[in-house]
Each structure stands twice: as C-alpha cells, then as structure tokens.
Amino acid sequence: MKITPSIRSNFFTNAHPKGCRINVLKQIKEAKNNKAFKGPKNVLIIGGSSGYGLASRIALAYGANANTINVSYESEPRGKRTGSAGFWNNIHFQDLAKETNNIHVDLLGDAFSKETKKTVVNYIKETFGTIDLIIYSLAAGARKDEMTGEIVRSQIKAIGEPVVGKTIDIKSQEIKTITVETATQEDIDNTVFVMGGSDWSDWITFLDTHQVLADGVKTIAYTYVGGSTTNEIYRDGTIGKAKEDLEKTGKALDTKLQKSYDGEAIISSSKAIVSKASVFIPQMPIYVSCLFETMKKHTMHESILNHKHRLFKDMVYGDKRITDDKGRIRIDHHEMDSLIQKETTNLMTNLSDSALLSLKGTKDFLTTFYQINGFRFDEINYNEPLKIVNYLDKFNFKRL
Ligand code: NAI
C-alpha cells in the first residue's frame, strides 16, 4: 500500500511507519548528545507515545538510564488503516532502545480506566517493585465516567464572550477566521473532568494504596500558561479551567507525597510545541508559527527533546529550578521572555494572512506537523508501497 498524508480538520487520519522511526531516531540521537544526569530508575509515563510524553521517555531512558512503562491510547494497523503515529512511535522506541539494555514496555489502553491501573500495578509488582517517577502527559478528547458509563467530552470553548481568532487549516494551507463559542457550565465541568487533575490523583492514590511508590517518589504533570495572544482561547477558556484544576491537584498530591514518601508532585509549564493535541487548538498554529519565527531569529529555539532533557536534568533532578509564585516550574521561560512575546505578538497582529503563511516559522510549523506523522522526510520514498503487516512483523513489541 502506498501511504500518502490523509488530513481531516487539522488531524492526521494516518501515519507513515518509516517516518515515525526517523522521528524517534532523531530524538534518540539528540538525547545521546546530551549530558547524562542522575535521575529516576523506574518511570511510568501516562501518555508517552507522542509529544511531551515521548520526549520525556526518551530523555529519561537515555539521559538517566531509566526503565520505562508507557501507557498510551493508540490505534493499531488494521486492513487499510496504517495505525496511528503514536502506535509506531512506541514500536520504534522499544526497538531502538534495546541498546540501553533496560526494560521498556508499553500498555495500549485507556489510562482513565481502573483495569489499566490494575495491569500497571501488577506489572510494577512483578518487575520493578516500586516506581520512582510518574509523568502525567495525557491530552485526551474524551473520558469514560466509570460510575455512569457515560463518555464525557472535553471542549475547546471560550468563557464569557465568544472569541474570534484565526487558525491555519493544514489541509488547504489557508488561514481561516474562526469563532470559538461560549462554553456552558456543563462544557467547563466536562473539560475539567477529562483534562483536569482527577485522573492524575486517581493514579497516584491507586499506586500508593498498592504500595508501589518508592521513597522519594516524584510525579509531574504538564500545564501551559502562555501569554496575551493565547489567553482568550487557552488560559481563560475551558482548557484553562482544566489546567487550573490540574495545578490544584498538584498541590494536594505534593502534600500527600511529601508526608508519606519525602517525595513531591510537580507542575511544569512547558513551552508551546507542534503536537497532535496543540494543532487542534484554534490560534495555536499561528501562535506557534510566529513563536518559531521569533525564537529561531534569536537563536532561542529548543527542540522538544532538549526542552524535556533540561527540565529533568536541571529543574526536576538538578538544582536550577525556576518557579513562579504558584510554585510551577517555568521551563517555558524562554518562550515567555518579554522580547519574544512582544515580537511574536507583533507578527501575529501586523502581518497579512499571506505574509503569515510565507514566514519561515510557518513553513517549519507545517513541516513539523507532517513529520510527527511520519511524512515529508527526504529519506523516504513515499511512492514505494509498504506492506504494513510484514513491516510490523519485524518488531518484537513488548506490551503488557
Ligand atoms: P499528544 O497528543 O502528543 O500526546 C498525548 C498522549 O496522551 C498520547 O500518548 C496519547 O496516546 C495519550 N492519550 C490520550 N488519551 C489517552 C487515554 N484515554 N489513555 C491513555 N493514553 C491516552 O499531546 P502533548 O501535546 O504532548 O500534550 C501532553 C500534555 O502536555 C498535555 O497535558 C498538554 O496540555 C501539555 N502541554 C502541551 C503543550 C503543547 O504545546 N503541545 C504545551 C504545554 C503543555
């Protein structure tokens, strides 16, 4: 089968398995060039198949020589379906990371479910005994309420007044004006239920109850703060309410872990990147394009892998922590630099649509989005058919 990009509403419905390997390999190469650091031995990543979860997994597997368990929700290849990029990232990470001689396993399942939590706990008991770090890096559109059986959906909506913004339609490569509707209280509650802190708290409570947390255990979840150009849609909208809830949960978990394990719960505000989740948020494609343009101009751009490497080496396990008045680790301080914010805002507000589309930053944004789904790599001949079943058979994928 020939695999060419298939995009719907800023979302790829397919992925190129060989391109996903290049993606993972690129991050591994970066990780190998980075300085090693003393970190956790056994790490559980919830949402480690793409974006920040995958970068965290690679940074820790190579930088700190850690074992990793990854829980992610990805689609497998079936018939004409290629399987999702995250599915292939998992396959390739495990295959490439055999060289670490450590244990790397994956569970493909719903992180919100009790069944998944039980499977992970059983595995920890059988293999590692205890876990030193839990990374909560989920970006989910829906969560099943196990009490009612209902599927609850998160919403990207404004609070108060509707917001008019712009986004890049990736398929047509046009800039479109969009109106983000006002949320009802139910929309806010649903988004908090899916993307807030309750499931993170459920995980830590479950692991604690089953006595698989090591002394000094740490847990970290990723938030986004952003600036004046993203506030209306992000921080002041439904997703911002979910992040507030996540941050509040972080405080409660911190108290609990400090008391019982001399451990800690951390919230880190990470910089805006190109990921499956972020491209879906209106305004983000334009903001990230202008941000890339500005940060590259000032040679302050940092790859996703290097961002997470610096987070763990310097700020989680090192002594160079930068925190704000809410106690959040601000690894996003380069993005939030006043000059960067000012110049990014200028580009967003003063450039015409065609000038925005011609920016090098926008081109980089688009290329990155294709590449995280395995496309637009010069090394791959996309006209060459790939028999996915045969390709998959080459790998000995360890799943729970
Ligand atoms: P992503 O879309 O690349 O990855 C999301 C991960 O969650 C994937 O591994 C996916 O399989 C997993 N997942 C989703 N639903 C699941 C379920 N029900 N069960 C198990 N796994 C599930 O997302 P990204 O962008 O890396 O986001 C991760 C976290 O980082 C989110 O909390 C996000 O808000 C935060 N963040 C993202 C930023 C960005 O610019 N992308 C900036 C700052 C924070």
GROMACS .gro file of C-alpha atoms and ligand atoms in nm:
model
  444
    1MET     CA    1   0.000   0.000   0.000
    2LYS     CA    2   0.123   0.348  -0.087
    3ILE     CA    3   0.093   0.578   0.217
    4THR     CA    4   0.026   0.945   0.148
    5PRO     CA    5  -0.091   1.207   0.403
    6SER     CA    6  -0.459   1.194   0.494
    7ILE     CA    7  -0.571   1.500   0.695
    8ARG     CA    8  -0.910   1.592   0.839
    9SER     CA    9  -0.971   1.906   1.049
   10ASN     CA   10  -0.604   1.953   1.142
   11PHE     CA   11  -0.581   1.588   1.236
   12PHE     CA   12  -0.394   1.312   1.053
   13THR     CA   13  -0.602   1.000   0.998
   14ASN     CA   14  -0.293   0.802   0.901
   15ALA     CA   15   0.082   0.788   0.962
   16HIS     CA   16   0.387   0.662   0.780
   17PRO     CA   17   0.554   0.390   0.992
   18LYS     CA   18   0.901   0.451   0.848
   19GLY     CA   19   0.876   0.827   0.900
   20CYS     CA   20   0.777   0.771   1.263
   21ARG     CA   21   1.100   0.574   1.305
   22ILE     CA   22   1.301   0.870   1.178
   23ASN     CA   23   1.122   1.093   1.428
   24VAL     CA   24   1.205   0.870   1.722
   25LEU     CA   25   1.560   0.816   1.600
   26LYS     CA   26   1.617   1.192   1.569
   27GLN     CA   27   1.515   1.242   1.931
   28ILE     CA   28   1.731   0.949   2.044
   29LYS     CA   29   2.032   1.100   1.864
   30GLU     CA   30   1.972   1.430   2.039
   31ALA     CA   31   1.939   1.251   2.373
   32LYS     CA   32   2.270   1.071   2.319
   33ASN     CA   33   2.443   1.404   2.257
   34ASN     CA   34   2.308   1.548   2.580
   35LYS     CA   35   2.475   1.529   2.917
   36ALA     CA   36   2.377   1.229   3.130
   37PHE     CA   37   2.229   1.302   3.472
   38LYS     CA   38   2.133   1.116   3.788
   39GLY     CA   39   1.759   1.066   3.780
   40PRO     CA   40   1.490   0.805   3.842
   41LYS     CA   41   1.542   0.434   3.785
   42ASN     CA   42   1.184   0.326   3.714
   43VAL     CA   43   0.949   0.561   3.533
   44LEU     CA   44   0.581   0.535   3.449
   45ILE     CA   45   0.467   0.764   3.169
   46ILE     CA   46   0.098   0.812   3.116
   47GLY     CA   47   0.067   0.940   2.760
   48GLY     CA   48   0.419   0.858   2.642
   49SER     CA   49   0.358   0.776   2.276
   50SER     CA   50   0.393   1.124   2.129
   51GLY     CA   51   0.458   1.490   2.205
   52TYR     CA   52   0.586   1.568   2.551
   53GLY     CA   53   0.533   1.218   2.692
   54LEU     CA   54   0.752   1.059   2.424
   55ALA     CA   55   1.023   1.326   2.460
   56SER     CA   56   1.021   1.271   2.837
   57ARG     CA   57   1.053   0.895   2.788
   58ILE     CA   58   1.350   0.932   2.553
   59ALA     CA   59   1.518   1.199   2.769
   60LEU     CA   60   1.497   0.974   3.076
   61ALA     CA   61   1.575   0.641   2.907
   62TYR     CA   62   1.894   0.783   2.754
   63GLY     CA   63   1.983   1.069   2.991
   64ALA     CA   64   1.919   0.890   3.321
   65ASN     CA   65   1.937   0.525   3.208
   66ALA     CA   66   1.581   0.466   3.329
   67ASN     CA   67   1.343   0.176   3.274
   68THR     CA   68   1.010   0.293   3.134
   69ILE     CA   69   0.648   0.180   3.128
   70ASN     CA   70   0.431   0.377   2.889
   71VAL     CA   71   0.052   0.384   2.886
   72SER     CA   72  -0.098   0.526   2.569
   73TYR     CA   73  -0.415   0.505   2.364
   74GLU     CA   74  -0.323   0.446   2.005
   75SER     CA   75  -0.475   0.272   1.709
   76GLU     CA   76  -0.312  -0.035   1.564
   77PRO     CA   77  -0.288  -0.102   1.190
   78ARG     CA   78  -0.588  -0.290   1.055
   79GLY     CA   79  -0.679  -0.356   0.692
   80LYS     CA   80  -0.614  -0.032   0.508
   81ARG     CA   81  -0.556   0.163   0.829
   82THR     CA   82  -0.190   0.241   0.887
   83GLY     CA   83  -0.209   0.266   1.266
   84SER     CA   84  -0.153   0.598   1.444
   85ALA     CA   85   0.179   0.780   1.469
   86GLY     CA   86   0.185   0.711   1.844
   87PHE     CA   87   0.148   0.338   1.783
   88TRP     CA   88   0.453   0.340   1.556
   89ASN     CA   89   0.648   0.567   1.790
   90ASN     CA   90   0.600   0.304   2.062
   91ILE     CA   91   0.715   0.022   1.833
   92HIS     CA   92   1.023   0.214   1.721
   93PHE     CA   93   1.114   0.345   2.064
   94GLN     CA   94   1.116  -0.006   2.209
   95ASP     CA   95   1.313  -0.142   1.916
   96LEU     CA   96   1.573   0.132   1.914
   97ALA     CA   97   1.601   0.148   2.293
   98LYS     CA   98   1.708  -0.218   2.317
   99GLU     CA   99   2.060  -0.072   2.308
  100THR     CA  100   2.002   0.076   2.655
  101ASN     CA  101   1.978  -0.279   2.800
  102ASN     CA  102   1.698  -0.154   3.020
  103ILE     CA  103   1.332  -0.254   3.037
  104HIS     CA  104   1.084  -0.063   2.820
  105VAL     CA  105   0.727  -0.184   2.796
  106ASP     CA  106   0.402  -0.045   2.663
  107LEU     CA  107   0.042  -0.081   2.753
  108LEU     CA  108  -0.201   0.024   2.484
  109GLY     CA  109  -0.517   0.103   2.675
  110ASP     CA  110  -0.736   0.365   2.833
  111ALA     CA  111  -0.539   0.537   3.109
  112PHE     CA  112  -0.862   0.655   3.271
  113SER     CA  113  -0.982   0.300   3.340
  114LYS     CA  114  -0.934   0.104   3.659
  115GLU     CA  115  -0.839  -0.204   3.455
  116THR     CA  116  -0.540  -0.023   3.307
  117LYS     CA  117  -0.430   0.095   3.652
  118LYS     CA  118  -0.454  -0.262   3.786
  119THR     CA  119  -0.248  -0.403   3.495
  120VAL     CA  120   0.023  -0.144   3.551
  121VAL     CA  121   0.037  -0.205   3.927
  122ASN     CA  122   0.063  -0.583   3.874
  123TYR     CA  123   0.347  -0.531   3.629
  124ILE     CA  124   0.534  -0.297   3.867
  125LYS     CA  125   0.498  -0.553   4.149
  126GLU     CA  126   0.628  -0.834   3.927
  127THR     CA  127   0.923  -0.646   3.780
  128PHE     CA  128   1.046  -0.325   3.943
  129GLY     CA  129   0.884  -0.349   4.284
  130THR     CA  130   0.844   0.026   4.305
  131ILE     CA  131   0.831   0.327   4.079
  132ASP     CA  132   1.037   0.650   4.123
  133LEU     CA  133   0.868   0.889   3.881
  134ILE     CA  134   0.520   0.916   3.732
  135ILE     CA  135   0.478   1.152   3.438
  136TYR     CA  136   0.122   1.252   3.361
  137SER     CA  137   0.120   1.370   2.999
  138LEU     CA  138  -0.227   1.292   2.873
  139ALA     CA  139  -0.401   1.501   2.612
  140ALA     CA  140  -0.742   1.343   2.567
  141GLY     CA  141  -1.062   1.449   2.400
  142ALA     CA  142  -1.287   1.218   2.599
  143ARG     CA  143  -1.304   1.014   2.916
  144LYS     CA  144  -1.543   0.740   3.016
  145ASP     CA  145  -1.708   0.809   3.350
  146GLU     CA  146  -1.674   0.467   3.513
  147MET     CA  147  -1.956   0.544   3.760
  148THR     CA  148  -2.217   0.611   3.491
  149GLY     CA  149  -2.068   0.450   3.179
  150GLU     CA  150  -2.113   0.785   3.002
  151ILE     CA  151  -1.846   0.919   2.760
  152VAL     CA  152  -1.762   1.274   2.868
  153ARG     CA  153  -1.605   1.503   2.604
  154SER     CA  154  -1.372   1.795   2.666
  155GLN     CA  155  -1.445   2.116   2.475
  156ILE     CA  156  -1.223   2.394   2.348
  157LYS     CA  157  -1.453   2.687   2.417
  158ALA     CA  158  -1.435   3.043   2.547
  159ILE     CA  159  -1.576   3.155   2.880
  160GLY     CA  160  -1.799   3.464   2.890
  161GLU     CA  161  -1.798   3.601   2.535
  162PRO     CA  162  -1.728   3.410   2.211
  163VAL     CA  163  -1.376   3.466   2.080
  164VAL     CA  164  -1.292   3.535   1.718
  165GLY     CA  165  -0.949   3.412   1.622
  166LYS     CA  166  -0.751   3.272   1.335
  167THR     CA  167  -0.612   2.933   1.263
  168ILE     CA  168  -0.420   2.757   0.986
  169ASP     CA  169  -0.621   2.499   0.803
  170ILE     CA  170  -0.347   2.246   0.747
  171LYS     CA  171  -0.510   2.058   0.462
  172SER     CA  172  -0.579   2.364   0.246
  173GLN     CA  173  -0.283   2.561   0.390
  174GLU     CA  174  -0.506   2.866   0.431
  175ILE     CA  175  -0.559   3.098   0.723
  176LYS     CA  176  -0.918   3.086   0.840
  177THR     CA  177  -1.109   3.305   1.082
  178ILE     CA  178  -1.292   3.101   1.341
  179THR     CA  179  -1.530   3.180   1.621
  180VAL     CA  180  -1.478   2.991   1.942
  181GLU     CA  181  -1.820   2.956   2.103
  182THR     CA  182  -1.900   3.032   2.465
  183ALA     CA  183  -1.898   2.735   2.699
  184THR     CA  184  -2.188   2.629   2.916
  185GLN     CA  185  -2.115   2.529   3.277
  186GLU     CA  186  -2.153   2.168   3.161
  187ASP     CA  187  -1.884   2.220   2.894
  188ILE     CA  188  -1.649   2.359   3.160
  189ASP     CA  189  -1.722   2.073   3.401
  190ASN     CA  190  -1.675   1.813   3.127
  191THR     CA  191  -1.341   1.961   3.019
  192VAL     CA  192  -1.220   1.968   3.379
  193PHE     CA  193  -1.331   1.605   3.417
  194VAL     CA  194  -1.131   1.498   3.111
  195MET     CA  195  -0.824   1.724   3.124
  196GLY     CA  196  -0.814   1.832   3.491
  197GLY     CA  197  -0.637   1.659   3.777
  198SER     CA  198  -0.881   1.394   3.896
  199ASP     CA  199  -0.734   1.106   3.694
  200TRP     CA  200  -0.379   1.205   3.788
  201SER     CA  201  -0.491   1.193   4.150
  202ASP     CA  202  -0.661   0.854   4.092
  203TRP     CA  203  -0.335   0.714   3.954
  204ILE     CA  204  -0.125   0.832   4.247
  205THR     CA  205  -0.382   0.713   4.501
  206PHE     CA  206  -0.402   0.373   4.331
  207LEU     CA  207  -0.023   0.334   4.320
  208ASP     CA  208   0.002   0.447   4.683
  209THR     CA  209  -0.269   0.205   4.800
  210HIS     CA  210  -0.087  -0.081   4.631
  211GLN     CA  211   0.245   0.024   4.786
  212VAL     CA  212   0.441   0.054   4.463
  213LEU     CA  213   0.571   0.408   4.518
  214ALA     CA  214   0.939   0.433   4.609
  215ASP     CA  215   1.077   0.656   4.884
  216GLY     CA  216   1.139   1.000   4.738
  217VAL     CA  217   0.890   0.937   4.457
  218LYS     CA  218   0.814   1.227   4.226
  219THR     CA  219   0.523   1.290   3.995
  220ILE     CA  220   0.496   1.561   3.731
  221ALA     CA  221   0.216   1.691   3.510
  222TYR     CA  222   0.243   1.936   3.223
  223THR     CA  223   0.049   2.260   3.210
  224TYR     CA  224   0.056   2.553   2.972
  225VAL     CA  225   0.045   2.918   3.079
  226GLY     CA  226   0.115   3.117   2.759
  227GLY     CA  227   0.067   3.487   2.705
  228SER     CA  228  -0.170   3.761   2.593
  229THR     CA  229  -0.226   3.621   2.244
  230THR     CA  230  -0.333   3.276   2.363
  231ASN     CA  231  -0.513   3.370   2.686
  232GLU     CA  232  -0.863   3.419   2.548
  233ILE     CA  233  -0.874   3.076   2.393
  234TYR     CA  234  -0.642   2.884   2.623
  235ARG     CA  235  -0.591   3.004   2.978
  236ASP     CA  236  -0.921   3.195   3.008
  237GLY     CA  237  -1.122   2.923   2.832
  238THR     CA  238  -1.242   2.574   2.921
  239ILE     CA  239  -0.898   2.419   2.881
  240GLY     CA  240  -0.753   2.681   3.119
  241LYS     CA  241  -1.009   2.576   3.381
  242ALA     CA  242  -0.891   2.217   3.340
  243LYS     CA  243  -0.530   2.327   3.384
  244GLU     CA  244  -0.624   2.523   3.699
  245ASP     CA  245  -0.776   2.203   3.834
  246LEU     CA  246  -0.462   2.006   3.738
  247GLU     CA  247  -0.246   2.261   3.919
  248LYS     CA  248  -0.468   2.249   4.230
  249THR     CA  249  -0.442   1.869   4.226
  250GLY     CA  250  -0.064   1.904   4.206
  251LYS     CA  251  -0.064   2.093   4.536
  252ALA     CA  252  -0.276   1.828   4.712
  253LEU     CA  253  -0.059   1.545   4.575
  254ASP     CA  254   0.254   1.730   4.678
  255THR     CA  255   0.140   1.745   5.041
  256LYS     CA  256   0.049   1.376   5.036
  257LEU     CA  257   0.375   1.258   4.875
  258GLN     CA  258   0.593   1.478   5.093
  259LYS     CA  259   0.432   1.339   5.405
  260SER     CA  260   0.437   0.971   5.312
  261TYR     CA  261   0.745   0.936   5.093
  262ASP     CA  262   0.951   1.253   5.129
  263GLY     CA  263   0.852   1.286   4.766
  264GLU     CA  264   0.690   1.560   4.560
  265ALA     CA  265   0.430   1.644   4.297
  266ILE     CA  266   0.536   1.897   4.039
  267ILE     CA  267   0.360   2.108   3.782
  268SER     CA  268   0.572   2.226   3.494
  269SER     CA  269   0.459   2.485   3.243
  270SER     CA  270   0.607   2.368   2.914
  271LYS     CA  271   0.660   2.569   2.600
  272ALA     CA  272   0.418   2.556   2.306
  273ILE     CA  273   0.511   2.285   2.056
  274VAL     CA  274   0.367   2.119   1.749
  275SER     CA  275   0.178   1.812   1.867
  276LYS     CA  276  -0.137   1.624   1.776
  277ALA     CA  277  -0.309   1.798   2.067
  278SER     CA  278  -0.182   2.156   2.021
  279VAL     CA  279  -0.254   2.184   1.647
  280PHE     CA  280  -0.618   2.117   1.726
  281ILE     CA  281  -0.646   2.432   1.942
  282PRO     CA  282  -0.756   2.739   1.739
  283GLN     CA  283  -0.498   3.020   1.728
  284MET     CA  284  -0.219   2.782   1.837
  285PRO     CA  285  -0.098   2.705   1.480
  286ILE     CA  286  -0.047   3.076   1.412
  287TYR     CA  287   0.097   3.148   1.754
  288VAL     CA  288   0.343   2.856   1.731
  289SER     CA  289   0.446   2.957   1.375
  290CYS     CA  290   0.519   3.316   1.485
  291LEU     CA  291   0.687   3.189   1.802
  292PHE     CA  292   0.915   2.960   1.598
  293GLU     CA  293   0.999   3.251   1.369
  294THR     CA  294   1.092   3.472   1.663
  295MET     CA  295   1.275   3.215   1.873
  296LYS     CA  296   1.481   3.094   1.578
  297LYS     CA  297   1.571   3.452   1.492
  298HIS     CA  298   1.703   3.500   1.845
  299THR     CA  299   1.863   3.152   1.846
  300MET     CA  300   1.647   3.060   2.145
  301HIS     CA  301   1.458   2.776   1.979
  302GLU     CA  302   1.484   2.447   2.165
  303SER     CA  303   1.378   2.104   2.037
  304ILE     CA  304   1.109   1.918   2.228
  305LEU     CA  305   1.366   1.659   2.337
  306ASN     CA  306   1.611   1.921   2.463
  307HIS     CA  307   1.329   2.101   2.643
  308LYS     CA  308   1.245   1.788   2.841
  309HIS     CA  309   1.610   1.696   2.895
  310ARG     CA  310   1.670   2.038   3.050
  311LEU     CA  311   1.354   2.002   3.259
  312PHE     CA  312   1.462   1.674   3.415
  313LYS     CA  313   1.836   1.737   3.436
  314ASP     CA  314   1.825   2.094   3.567
  315MET     CA  315   1.490   2.151   3.726
  316VAL     CA  316   1.342   1.820   3.846
  317TYR     CA  317   1.661   1.635   3.947
  318GLY     CA  318   1.906   1.927   3.937
  319ASP     CA  319   1.942   2.245   4.139
  320LYS     CA  320   1.850   2.503   3.872
  321ARG     CA  321   1.478   2.518   3.931
  322ILE     CA  322   1.290   2.825   3.812
  323THR     CA  323   0.949   2.850   3.973
  324ASP     CA  324   0.674   3.110   3.973
  325ASP     CA  325   0.460   3.246   4.256
  326LYS     CA  326   0.228   2.945   4.220
  327GLY     CA  327   0.517   2.702   4.263
  328ARG     CA  328   0.505   2.586   3.899
  329ILE     CA  329   0.835   2.501   3.729
  330ARG     CA  330   0.876   2.753   3.445
  331ILE     CA  331   1.082   2.565   3.189
  332ASP     CA  332   0.891   2.782   2.940
  333HIS     CA  333   1.091   3.091   3.047
  334HIS     CA  334   1.248   3.136   2.701
  335GLU     CA  335   0.904   3.143   2.536
  336MET     CA  336   0.777   3.385   2.799
  337ASP     CA  337   1.073   3.623   2.764
  338SER     CA  338   0.921   3.971   2.713
  339LEU     CA  339   1.107   4.036   2.387
  340ILE     CA  340   0.997   3.701   2.243
  341GLN     CA  341   0.637   3.763   2.344
  342LYS     CA  342   0.643   4.118   2.205
  343GLU     CA  343   0.786   4.018   1.868
  344THR     CA  344   0.558   3.715   1.838
  345THR     CA  345   0.253   3.930   1.911
  346ASN     CA  346   0.369   4.188   1.655
  347LEU     CA  347   0.392   3.925   1.385
  348MET     CA  348   0.051   3.784   1.474
  349THR     CA  349  -0.122   4.121   1.473
  350ASN     CA  350   0.054   4.310   1.195
  351LEU     CA  351   0.118   4.058   0.919
  352SER     CA  352  -0.130   3.989   0.640
  353ASP     CA  353  -0.251   3.632   0.600
  354SER     CA  354  -0.026   3.574   0.301
  355ALA     CA  355   0.276   3.719   0.485
  356LEU     CA  356   0.200   3.491   0.780
  357LEU     CA  357   0.187   3.189   0.551
  358SER     CA  358   0.520   3.285   0.393
  359LEU     CA  359   0.708   3.303   0.724
  360LYS     CA  360   0.988   3.052   0.769
  361GLY     CA  361   0.833   2.983   1.112
  362THR     CA  362   0.502   2.882   0.948
  363LYS     CA  363   0.680   2.657   0.699
  364ASP     CA  364   0.870   2.494   0.988
  365PHE     CA  365   0.544   2.454   1.180
  366LEU     CA  366   0.377   2.278   0.884
  367THR     CA  367   0.678   2.056   0.814
  368THR     CA  368   0.695   1.955   1.180
  369PHE     CA  369   0.326   1.867   1.181
  370TYR     CA  370   0.370   1.643   0.877
  371GLN     CA  371   0.685   1.492   1.025
  372ILE     CA  372   0.530   1.399   1.360
  373ASN     CA  373   0.300   1.183   1.150
  374GLY     CA  374   0.589   1.038   0.951
  375PHE     CA  375   0.560   1.246   0.633
  376ARG     CA  376   0.785   1.489   0.445
  377PHE     CA  377   1.112   1.318   0.520
  378ASP     CA  378   1.360   1.338   0.231
  379GLU     CA  379   1.498   0.998   0.329
  380ILE     CA  380   1.169   0.823   0.244
  381ASN     CA  381   1.037   0.741  -0.099
  382TYR     CA  382   0.664   0.786  -0.041
  383ASN     CA  383   0.583   0.632  -0.383
  384GLU     CA  384   0.721   0.300  -0.268
  385PRO     CA  385   0.441   0.076  -0.136
  386LEU     CA  386   0.478  -0.062   0.217
  387LYS     CA  387   0.322  -0.387   0.335
  388ILE     CA  388   0.239  -0.288   0.690
  389VAL     CA  389   0.177  -0.641   0.825
  390ASN     CA  390   0.517  -0.758   0.706
  391TYR     CA  391   0.683  -0.444   0.836
  392LEU     CA  392   0.520  -0.483   1.178
  393ASP     CA  393   0.632  -0.846   1.198
  394LYS     CA  394   0.994  -0.731   1.207
  395PHE     CA  395   0.949  -0.593   1.556
  396ASN     CA  396   0.917  -0.782   1.878
  397PHE     CA  397   0.688  -0.536   2.058
  398LYS     CA  398   0.663  -0.587   2.436
  399ARG     CA  399   0.319  -0.497   2.558
  400LEU     CA  400   0.153  -0.551   2.895
  401NAI     P1  401  -0.001   1.448   2.240
  401NAI     O1  402  -0.133   1.448   2.170
  401NAI     O2  403   0.122   1.448   2.157
  401NAI     O3  404   0.008   1.319   2.337
  401NAI     C1  405  -0.099   1.280   2.416
  401NAI     C2  406  -0.072   1.144   2.475
  401NAI     O4  407  -0.188   1.108   2.552
  401NAI     C3  408  -0.053   1.032   2.372
  401NAI     O5  409   0.047   0.945   2.420
  401NAI     C4  410  -0.187   0.959   2.373
  401NAI     O6  411  -0.180   0.823   2.334
  401NAI     C5  412  -0.224   0.973   2.519
  401NAI     N1  413  -0.365   0.951   2.547
  401NAI     C6  414  -0.472   1.026   2.509
  401NAI     N2  415  -0.586   0.972   2.559
  401NAI     C7  416  -0.549   0.863   2.630
  401NAI     C8  417  -0.618   0.766   2.707
  401NAI     N3  418  -0.750   0.770   2.722
  401NAI     N4  419  -0.547   0.668   2.764
  401NAI     C9  420  -0.413   0.659   2.750
  401NAI     N5  421  -0.341   0.749   2.680
  401NAI    C10  422  -0.409   0.849   2.622
  401NAI     O7  423  -0.007   1.568   2.343
  401NAI     P2  424   0.101   1.671   2.403
  401NAI     O8  425   0.089   1.796   2.327
  401NAI     O9  426   0.231   1.607   2.421
  401NAI    O10  427   0.036   1.702   2.545
  401NAI    C11  428   0.072   1.631   2.663
  401NAI    C12  429   0.050   1.721   2.783
  401NAI    O11  430   0.136   1.835   2.772
  401NAI    C13  431  -0.093   1.776   2.792
  401NAI    O12  432  -0.132   1.780   2.926
  401NAI    C14  433  -0.079   1.916   2.736
  401NAI    O13  434  -0.176   2.005   2.783
  401NAI    C15  435   0.059   1.952   2.790
  401NAI     N6  436   0.123   2.063   2.720
  401NAI    C16  437   0.129   2.063   2.582
  401NAI    C17  438   0.182   2.173   2.517
  401NAI    C18  439   0.186   2.177   2.367
  401NAI    O14  440   0.218   2.283   2.311
  401NAI     N7  441   0.156   2.067   2.298
  401NAI    C19  442   0.236   2.289   2.591
  401NAI    C20  443   0.232   2.273   2.734
  401NAI    C21  444   0.175   2.166   2.795
   0.00000   0.00000   0.00000
